[in-house]
């Protein structure tokens, strides 16, 4: 991986030469800076605007109303403009940067965006499954309180298997309570994706890096990582988190496991990778 990006890039290295780059940039412009076929796995959790406009119709908490204000407009972060046109541009760039032989893609969706945008993933990738993330505890919602999100898993052409055929498509990890960054996801969620799809020294990419949960998962899987976020706050938060994790081997933003003590997650089951 060789990236020469803007000055708004934070660089780290760990584990004898594995590299991490976090860039402050719009996701599409960032992907345009990357070489063709330079990434093995994309794991990402976009900030969809659709969910929030739907929630504004009810009384749900929206991203722009978090008490601790992150930007001058009183919002923590900008939402990605999730029109079909913009999403197609994003997917085309994802396909271009993903390698043909190894490229796997995991994109998170809420219920609204899965219905409005999820079908577009099939235009550019081989969609293999829709994984359900069961957050164990209920959140907000008027018509059945929300307890899940979705993850589309797709490959760049019919290229390779996941690590083992025994992995289920419902993943139970507790949501992060009192997160320092709104919408911070459990590191275990990204670990599950990487355990299934990454090998040591693979290059992992997250174009909506937020607080850096996916970067921490990449470090735990001995991978290179390149990520971006449009928000300065996100870049600062994830940079501090990565630096701390590299130095002390501890995650300052997620101190407790999100996995359930009574359930073994895949990487604890000791499955040998299939040939
Ligand atoms: C749902 S959050 C990601 C949270 C992250 N997975 C975590 O665990 O912390 C989505 C992120 O997308 C960022 N974002 C919004 N619009 C963007 C854009 N056009 N390009 C890149 N990042 C964007 C937001 O600033 C926000 O940090």
CSV table of C-alpha atoms and ligand atoms in Angstrom, one decimal:
chain,number,residue,atom,x,y,z
A,1,UNK,CA,0.0,0.0,0.0
A,2,UNK,CA,1.5,3.3,-1.0
A,3,UNK,CA,-0.6,6.4,-0.3
A,4,UNK,CA,0.6,9.9,-0.7
A,5,UNK,CA,-2.4,11.9,0.6
A,6,UNK,CA,-3.0,15.4,1.8
A,7,UNK,CA,-1.4,16.9,4.9
A,8,UNK,CA,-4.6,16.1,6.8
A,9,UNK,CA,-3.4,12.5,7.1
A,10,UNK,CA,-2.3,10.8,10.3
A,11,UNK,CA,0.3,8.0,9.9
A,12,UNK,CA,1.1,5.2,12.3
A,13,UNK,CA,3.0,2.0,12.2
A,14,UNK,CA,3.0,-1.0,14.4
A,15,UNK,CA,4.0,-4.7,14.5
A,16,UNK,CA,7.2,-4.3,12.5
A,17,UNK,CA,6.1,-2.2,9.6
A,18,UNK,CA,2.3,-2.5,9.4
A,19,UNK,CA,0.9,0.9,8.4
A,20,UNK,CA,-2.2,2.8,9.3
A,21,UNK,CA,-3.3,6.0,7.6
A,22,UNK,CA,-6.3,8.2,8.7
A,23,UNK,CA,-7.3,10.9,6.2
A,24,UNK,CA,-9.7,13.8,6.7
A,25,UNK,CA,-11.6,13.8,3.4
A,26,UNK,CA,-14.9,13.1,1.8
A,27,UNK,CA,-15.3,9.3,1.2
A,28,UNK,CA,-15.6,9.5,-2.6
A,29,UNK,CA,-12.6,11.9,-3.0
A,30,UNK,CA,-10.6,9.8,-0.6
A,31,UNK,CA,-11.3,6.6,-2.6
A,32,UNK,CA,-10.4,8.4,-5.8
A,33,UNK,CA,-6.9,9.0,-4.3
A,34,UNK,CA,-6.3,5.2,-3.9
A,35,UNK,CA,-4.8,3.1,-6.6
A,36,UNK,CA,-6.8,0.5,-8.5
A,37,UNK,CA,-6.9,-2.9,-6.8
A,38,UNK,CA,-5.0,-1.7,-3.7
A,39,UNK,CA,-7.4,-2.9,-1.0
A,40,UNK,CA,-8.3,-6.4,0.2
A,41,UNK,CA,-11.3,-5.8,2.4
A,42,UNK,CA,-13.6,-2.8,2.9
A,43,UNK,CA,-15.5,-2.7,6.2
A,44,UNK,CA,-17.7,0.4,6.6
A,45,UNK,CA,-20.5,2.0,8.5
A,46,UNK,CA,-21.8,5.1,6.5
A,47,UNK,CA,-23.6,8.0,8.1
A,48,UNK,CA,-26.9,7.8,6.1
A,49,UNK,CA,-29.0,10.9,6.0
A,50,UNK,CA,-32.2,8.9,5.1
A,51,UNK,CA,-32.4,7.3,8.6
A,52,UNK,CA,-32.3,10.7,10.2
A,53,UNK,CA,-34.9,12.3,8.0
A,54,UNK,CA,-37.2,9.4,8.8
A,55,UNK,CA,-36.6,9.7,12.5
A,56,UNK,CA,-37.3,13.4,12.3
A,57,UNK,CA,-40.9,12.5,11.4
A,58,UNK,CA,-41.2,10.8,14.8
A,59,UNK,CA,-39.6,11.7,18.1
A,60,UNK,CA,-36.5,9.6,17.8
A,61,UNK,CA,-33.1,10.9,18.7
A,62,UNK,CA,-31.2,12.1,15.7
A,63,UNK,CA,-27.5,12.4,15.2
A,64,UNK,CA,-27.8,16.2,15.0
A,65,UNK,CA,-29.3,16.5,18.4
A,66,UNK,CA,-26.6,14.9,20.5
A,67,UNK,CA,-26.2,17.1,23.6
A,68,UNK,CA,-22.4,17.4,23.3
A,69,UNK,CA,-22.1,19.4,20.2
A,70,UNK,CA,-19.2,18.6,17.9
A,71,UNK,CA,-19.3,21.2,15.1
A,72,UNK,CA,-20.2,24.8,14.6
A,73,UNK,CA,-23.6,23.8,13.3
A,74,UNK,CA,-24.4,22.0,16.5
A,75,UNK,CA,-24.1,18.6,14.8
A,76,UNK,CA,-21.5,15.9,15.6
A,77,UNK,CA,-21.0,15.0,12.0
A,78,UNK,CA,-22.2,15.5,8.5
A,79,UNK,CA,-24.3,12.8,7.0
A,80,UNK,CA,-23.3,11.3,3.7
A,81,UNK,CA,-25.7,12.4,1.0
A,82,UNK,CA,-27.3,9.1,0.4
A,83,UNK,CA,-29.0,9.7,-3.0
A,84,UNK,CA,-28.9,6.8,-5.4
A,85,UNK,CA,-26.6,8.7,-7.7
A,86,UNK,CA,-24.1,9.5,-4.9
A,87,UNK,CA,-24.2,5.9,-3.6
A,88,UNK,CA,-23.5,4.5,-7.1
A,89,UNK,CA,-20.5,6.8,-7.3
A,90,UNK,CA,-19.3,5.4,-3.9
A,91,UNK,CA,-19.9,1.8,-4.9
A,92,UNK,CA,-18.1,2.2,-8.2
A,93,UNK,CA,-15.0,3.6,-6.4
A,94,UNK,CA,-15.2,0.7,-3.8
A,95,UNK,CA,-15.1,-1.8,-6.7
A,96,UNK,CA,-12.2,0.0,-8.4
A,97,UNK,CA,-10.0,0.0,-5.3
A,98,UNK,CA,-10.8,-3.6,-4.2
A,99,UNK,CA,-8.6,-6.4,-5.5
A,100,UNK,CA,-10.3,-8.9,-7.8
A,101,UNK,CA,-8.7,-12.0,-6.2
A,102,UNK,CA,-9.3,-11.1,-2.6
A,103,UNK,CA,-11.8,-8.1,-2.5
A,104,UNK,CA,-14.5,-8.5,0.1
A,105,UNK,CA,-16.9,-5.8,1.1
A,106,UNK,CA,-19.0,-5.3,4.3
A,107,UNK,CA,-21.4,-2.3,4.4
A,108,UNK,CA,-23.6,-1.5,7.3
A,109,UNK,CA,-27.2,-0.4,6.8
A,110,UNK,CA,-30.2,0.6,9.0
A,111,UNK,CA,-33.6,-0.6,7.9
A,112,UNK,CA,-34.4,2.5,5.8
A,113,UNK,CA,-31.1,2.6,3.9
A,114,UNK,CA,-31.2,-1.2,3.3
A,115,UNK,CA,-34.5,-0.8,1.5
A,116,UNK,CA,-33.5,2.4,-0.4
A,117,UNK,CA,-29.9,1.7,-1.3
A,118,UNK,CA,-29.0,-1.9,-0.5
A,119,UNK,CA,-30.2,-3.2,-3.8
A,120,UNK,CA,-27.6,-1.0,-5.6
A,121,UNK,CA,-24.7,-3.1,-4.1
A,122,UNK,CA,-25.8,-6.0,-6.4
A,123,UNK,CA,-25.1,-3.8,-9.5
A,124,UNK,CA,-21.4,-3.8,-8.7
A,125,UNK,CA,-20.7,-6.8,-6.4
A,126,UNK,CA,-21.7,-10.4,-5.8
A,127,UNK,CA,-23.9,-10.0,-2.8
A,128,UNK,CA,-23.5,-13.2,-0.7
A,129,UNK,CA,-25.6,-12.5,2.4
A,130,UNK,CA,-27.2,-9.9,4.6
A,131,UNK,CA,-25.9,-10.3,8.1
A,132,UNK,CA,-28.0,-9.1,11.1
A,133,UNK,CA,-26.3,-7.4,13.9
A,134,UNK,CA,-28.4,-8.0,17.1
A,135,UNK,CA,-27.5,-5.3,19.5
A,136,UNK,CA,-29.0,-7.3,22.4
A,137,UNK,CA,-30.6,-4.2,24.0
A,138,UNK,CA,-33.4,-2.2,22.4
A,139,UNK,CA,-33.0,1.3,21.2
A,140,UNK,CA,-35.6,4.0,20.2
A,141,UNK,CA,-38.5,3.5,17.8
A,142,UNK,CA,-42.3,3.9,17.7
A,143,UNK,CA,-43.2,0.9,15.6
A,144,UNK,CA,-41.2,-1.8,17.3
A,145,UNK,CA,-38.1,-0.6,19.1
A,146,UNK,CA,-34.9,-1.0,17.1
A,147,UNK,CA,-32.5,-3.7,18.2
A,148,UNK,CA,-30.7,-4.5,15.0
A,149,UNK,CA,-28.8,-3.3,12.0
A,150,UNK,CA,-27.8,-5.0,8.8
A,151,UNK,CA,-24.5,-5.7,7.1
A,152,UNK,CA,-24.3,-6.5,3.4
A,153,UNK,CA,-21.5,-8.9,2.7
A,154,UNK,CA,-20.3,-9.0,-0.9
A,155,UNK,CA,-17.3,-10.0,-3.0
A,156,UNK,CA,-15.7,-8.3,-6.0
A,157,UNK,CA,-16.5,-11.0,-8.4
A,158,UNK,CA,-16.9,-14.6,-7.2
A,159,UNK,CA,-13.4,-14.6,-5.8
A,160,UNK,CA,-12.9,-16.6,-2.5
A,161,UNK,CA,-14.6,-18.0,0.5
A,162,UNK,CA,-14.8,-16.7,4.0
A,163,UNK,CA,-12.6,-18.4,6.5
A,164,UNK,CA,-15.0,-21.1,7.6
A,165,UNK,CA,-18.5,-22.2,6.5
A,166,UNK,CA,-19.7,-22.6,10.1
A,167,UNK,CA,-20.2,-18.8,10.8
A,168,UNK,CA,-23.8,-17.7,11.4
A,169,UNK,CA,-25.4,-14.7,9.8
A,170,UNK,CA,-26.8,-13.2,13.0
A,171,UNK,CA,-24.1,-11.6,15.3
A,172,UNK,CA,-24.9,-10.6,18.8
A,173,UNK,CA,-22.8,-7.8,20.3
A,174,UNK,CA,-24.0,-5.3,22.8
A,175,UNK,CA,-24.3,-1.7,21.5
A,176,UNK,CA,-21.8,0.7,23.1
A,177,UNK,CA,-23.5,2.7,25.9
A,178,UNK,CA,-22.3,6.2,26.7
A,179,UNK,CA,-20.0,6.2,23.7
A,180,UNK,CA,-17.5,9.0,23.5
A,181,UNK,CA,-18.3,9.3,19.7
A,182,UNK,CA,-21.9,9.0,18.7
A,183,UNK,CA,-22.6,5.9,16.5
A,184,UNK,CA,-19.5,4.3,17.8
A,185,UNK,CA,-19.7,0.6,17.0
A,186,UNK,CA,-18.3,-2.3,19.0
A,187,UNK,CA,-14.8,-3.3,17.8
A,188,UNK,CA,-16.1,-6.9,17.8
A,189,UNK,CA,-18.4,-6.2,14.9
A,190,UNK,CA,-15.4,-5.3,12.7
A,191,UNK,CA,-13.4,-8.2,14.2
A,192,UNK,CA,-16.1,-10.6,13.1
A,193,UNK,CA,-15.9,-9.2,9.5
A,194,UNK,CA,-12.1,-9.4,9.5
A,195,UNK,CA,-11.9,-12.8,11.1
A,196,UNK,CA,-14.1,-14.1,8.3
A,197,UNK,CA,-12.4,-12.2,5.4
A,198,UNK,CA,-8.9,-11.0,6.3
A,199,UNK,CA,-5.5,-12.6,6.4
A,200,UNK,CA,-2.4,-11.2,8.1
A,201,UNK,CA,-1.0,-8.1,6.3
A,202,UNK,CA,-4.1,-7.6,4.2
A,203,UNK,CA,-5.0,-4.0,3.6
A,204,UNK,CA,-8.3,-3.0,5.2
A,205,UNK,CA,-10.1,0.2,4.3
A,206,UNK,CA,-13.0,2.1,6.0
A,207,UNK,CA,-14.1,5.3,4.2
A,208,UNK,CA,-16.4,6.3,7.2
A,209,UNK,CA,-14.0,5.7,10.0
A,210,UNK,CA,-15.7,7.7,12.8
A,211,UNK,CA,-14.0,6.9,16.1
A,212,UNK,CA,-11.7,4.3,14.6
A,213,UNK,CA,-13.4,1.0,15.7
A,214,UNK,CA,-12.6,-0.6,12.4
A,215,UNK,CA,-8.9,0.5,12.7
A,216,UNK,CA,-8.6,-1.1,16.1
A,217,UNK,CA,-10.1,-4.3,14.7
A,218,UNK,CA,-7.5,-4.2,11.9
A,219,UNK,CA,-4.7,-3.9,14.4
A,220,UNK,CA,-6.0,-6.9,16.3
A,221,UNK,CA,-5.9,-8.9,13.0
A,222,UNK,CA,-2.4,-7.7,12.1
A,223,UNK,CA,-3.6,-5.8,9.0
A,224,UNK,CA,-2.6,-2.6,7.3
A,225,UNK,CA,-5.4,0.0,7.5
A,226,UNK,CA,-6.5,3.0,5.6
A,227,UNK,CA,-9.5,5.1,6.5
A,228,UNK,CA,-11.0,8.5,6.2
A,229,UNK,CA,-13.7,10.7,7.6
A,230,UNK,CA,-15.0,14.1,6.6
A,231,UNK,CA,-15.0,15.3,10.2
A,232,UNK,CA,-12.0,16.7,11.9
A,233,UNK,CA,-13.4,15.5,15.2
A,234,UNK,CA,-13.5,11.9,13.9
A,235,UNK,CA,-10.0,12.0,12.6
A,236,UNK,CA,-8.7,13.4,15.9
A,237,UNK,CA,-10.6,10.9,17.9
A,238,UNK,CA,-9.5,7.9,15.9
A,239,UNK,CA,-5.9,9.1,15.7
A,240,UNK,CA,-5.7,9.4,19.5
A,241,UNK,CA,-7.4,6.0,20.0
A,242,UNK,CA,-5.0,4.3,17.6
A,243,UNK,CA,-1.9,5.9,19.1
A,244,UNK,CA,-3.1,4.8,22.6
A,245,UNK,CA,-3.8,1.3,21.4
A,246,UNK,CA,-0.4,0.9,19.8
A,247,UNK,CA,1.4,2.3,22.8
A,248,UNK,CA,-0.5,0.6,25.6
A,249,UNK,CA,-2.3,-2.4,24.0
A,250,UNK,CA,-5.6,-1.1,25.3
A,251,UNK,CA,-8.6,0.6,23.7
A,252,UNK,CA,-9.5,3.8,25.5
A,253,UNK,CA,-12.9,4.1,23.9
A,254,UNK,CA,-14.2,0.6,24.5
A,255,UNK,CA,-13.0,-0.8,27.8
A,256,UNK,CA,-15.5,-3.6,28.1
A,257,UNK,CA,-16.2,-6.5,25.7
A,258,UNK,CA,-19.4,-6.2,23.6
A,259,UNK,CA,-19.6,-10.0,23.2
A,260,UNK,CA,-21.8,-11.9,25.6
A,261,UNK,CA,-20.0,-14.1,28.2
A,262,UNK,CA,-22.3,-17.0,27.5
A,263,UNK,CA,-21.7,-17.0,23.7
A,264,UNK,CA,-18.3,-17.8,22.1
A,265,UNK,CA,-17.6,-15.6,19.1
A,266,UNK,CA,-16.1,-17.2,16.0
A,267,UNK,CA,-12.5,-16.3,16.7
A,268,UNK,CA,-12.7,-18.0,20.1
A,269,UNK,CA,-13.9,-21.3,18.6
A,270,UNK,CA,-10.5,-22.3,17.2
A,271,UNK,CA,-11.7,-23.2,13.7
A,272,UNK,CA,-9.0,-23.9,11.2
A,273,UNK,CA,-9.3,-21.9,8.0
A,274,UNK,CA,-10.7,-23.9,5.1
A,275,UNK,CA,-8.3,-24.5,2.2
B,1,LIG,C1,-21.9,6.0,11.5
B,1,LIG,S1,-20.4,7.0,11.7
B,1,LIG,C2,-19.1,5.8,11.8
B,1,LIG,C3,-18.9,5.3,13.2
B,1,LIG,C4,-17.8,4.3,13.3
B,1,LIG,N1,-18.1,3.0,12.6
B,1,LIG,C5,-17.4,4.0,14.7
B,1,LIG,O1,-17.4,2.9,15.2
B,1,LIG,O2,-17.0,5.0,15.4
B,1,LIG,C6,-20.3,7.6,10.1
B,1,LIG,C7,-19.1,8.6,9.9
B,1,LIG,O3,-19.2,9.1,8.6
B,1,LIG,C8,-18.7,10.4,8.5
B,1,LIG,N2,-19.1,11.0,7.3
B,1,LIG,C9,-20.3,11.6,6.9
B,1,LIG,N3,-20.3,12.0,5.6
B,1,LIG,C10,-19.1,11.6,5.1
B,1,LIG,C11,-18.5,11.7,3.9
B,1,LIG,N4,-19.1,12.3,2.8
B,1,LIG,N5,-17.2,11.2,3.7
B,1,LIG,C12,-16.6,10.6,4.7
B,1,LIG,N6,-17.1,10.5,6.0
B,1,LIG,C13,-18.3,11.0,6.2
B,1,LIG,C14,-19.2,11.0,9.8
B,1,LIG,O4,-18.4,12.1,10.2
B,1,LIG,C15,-19.2,9.9,10.8
B,1,LIG,O5,-18.0,9.9,11.6
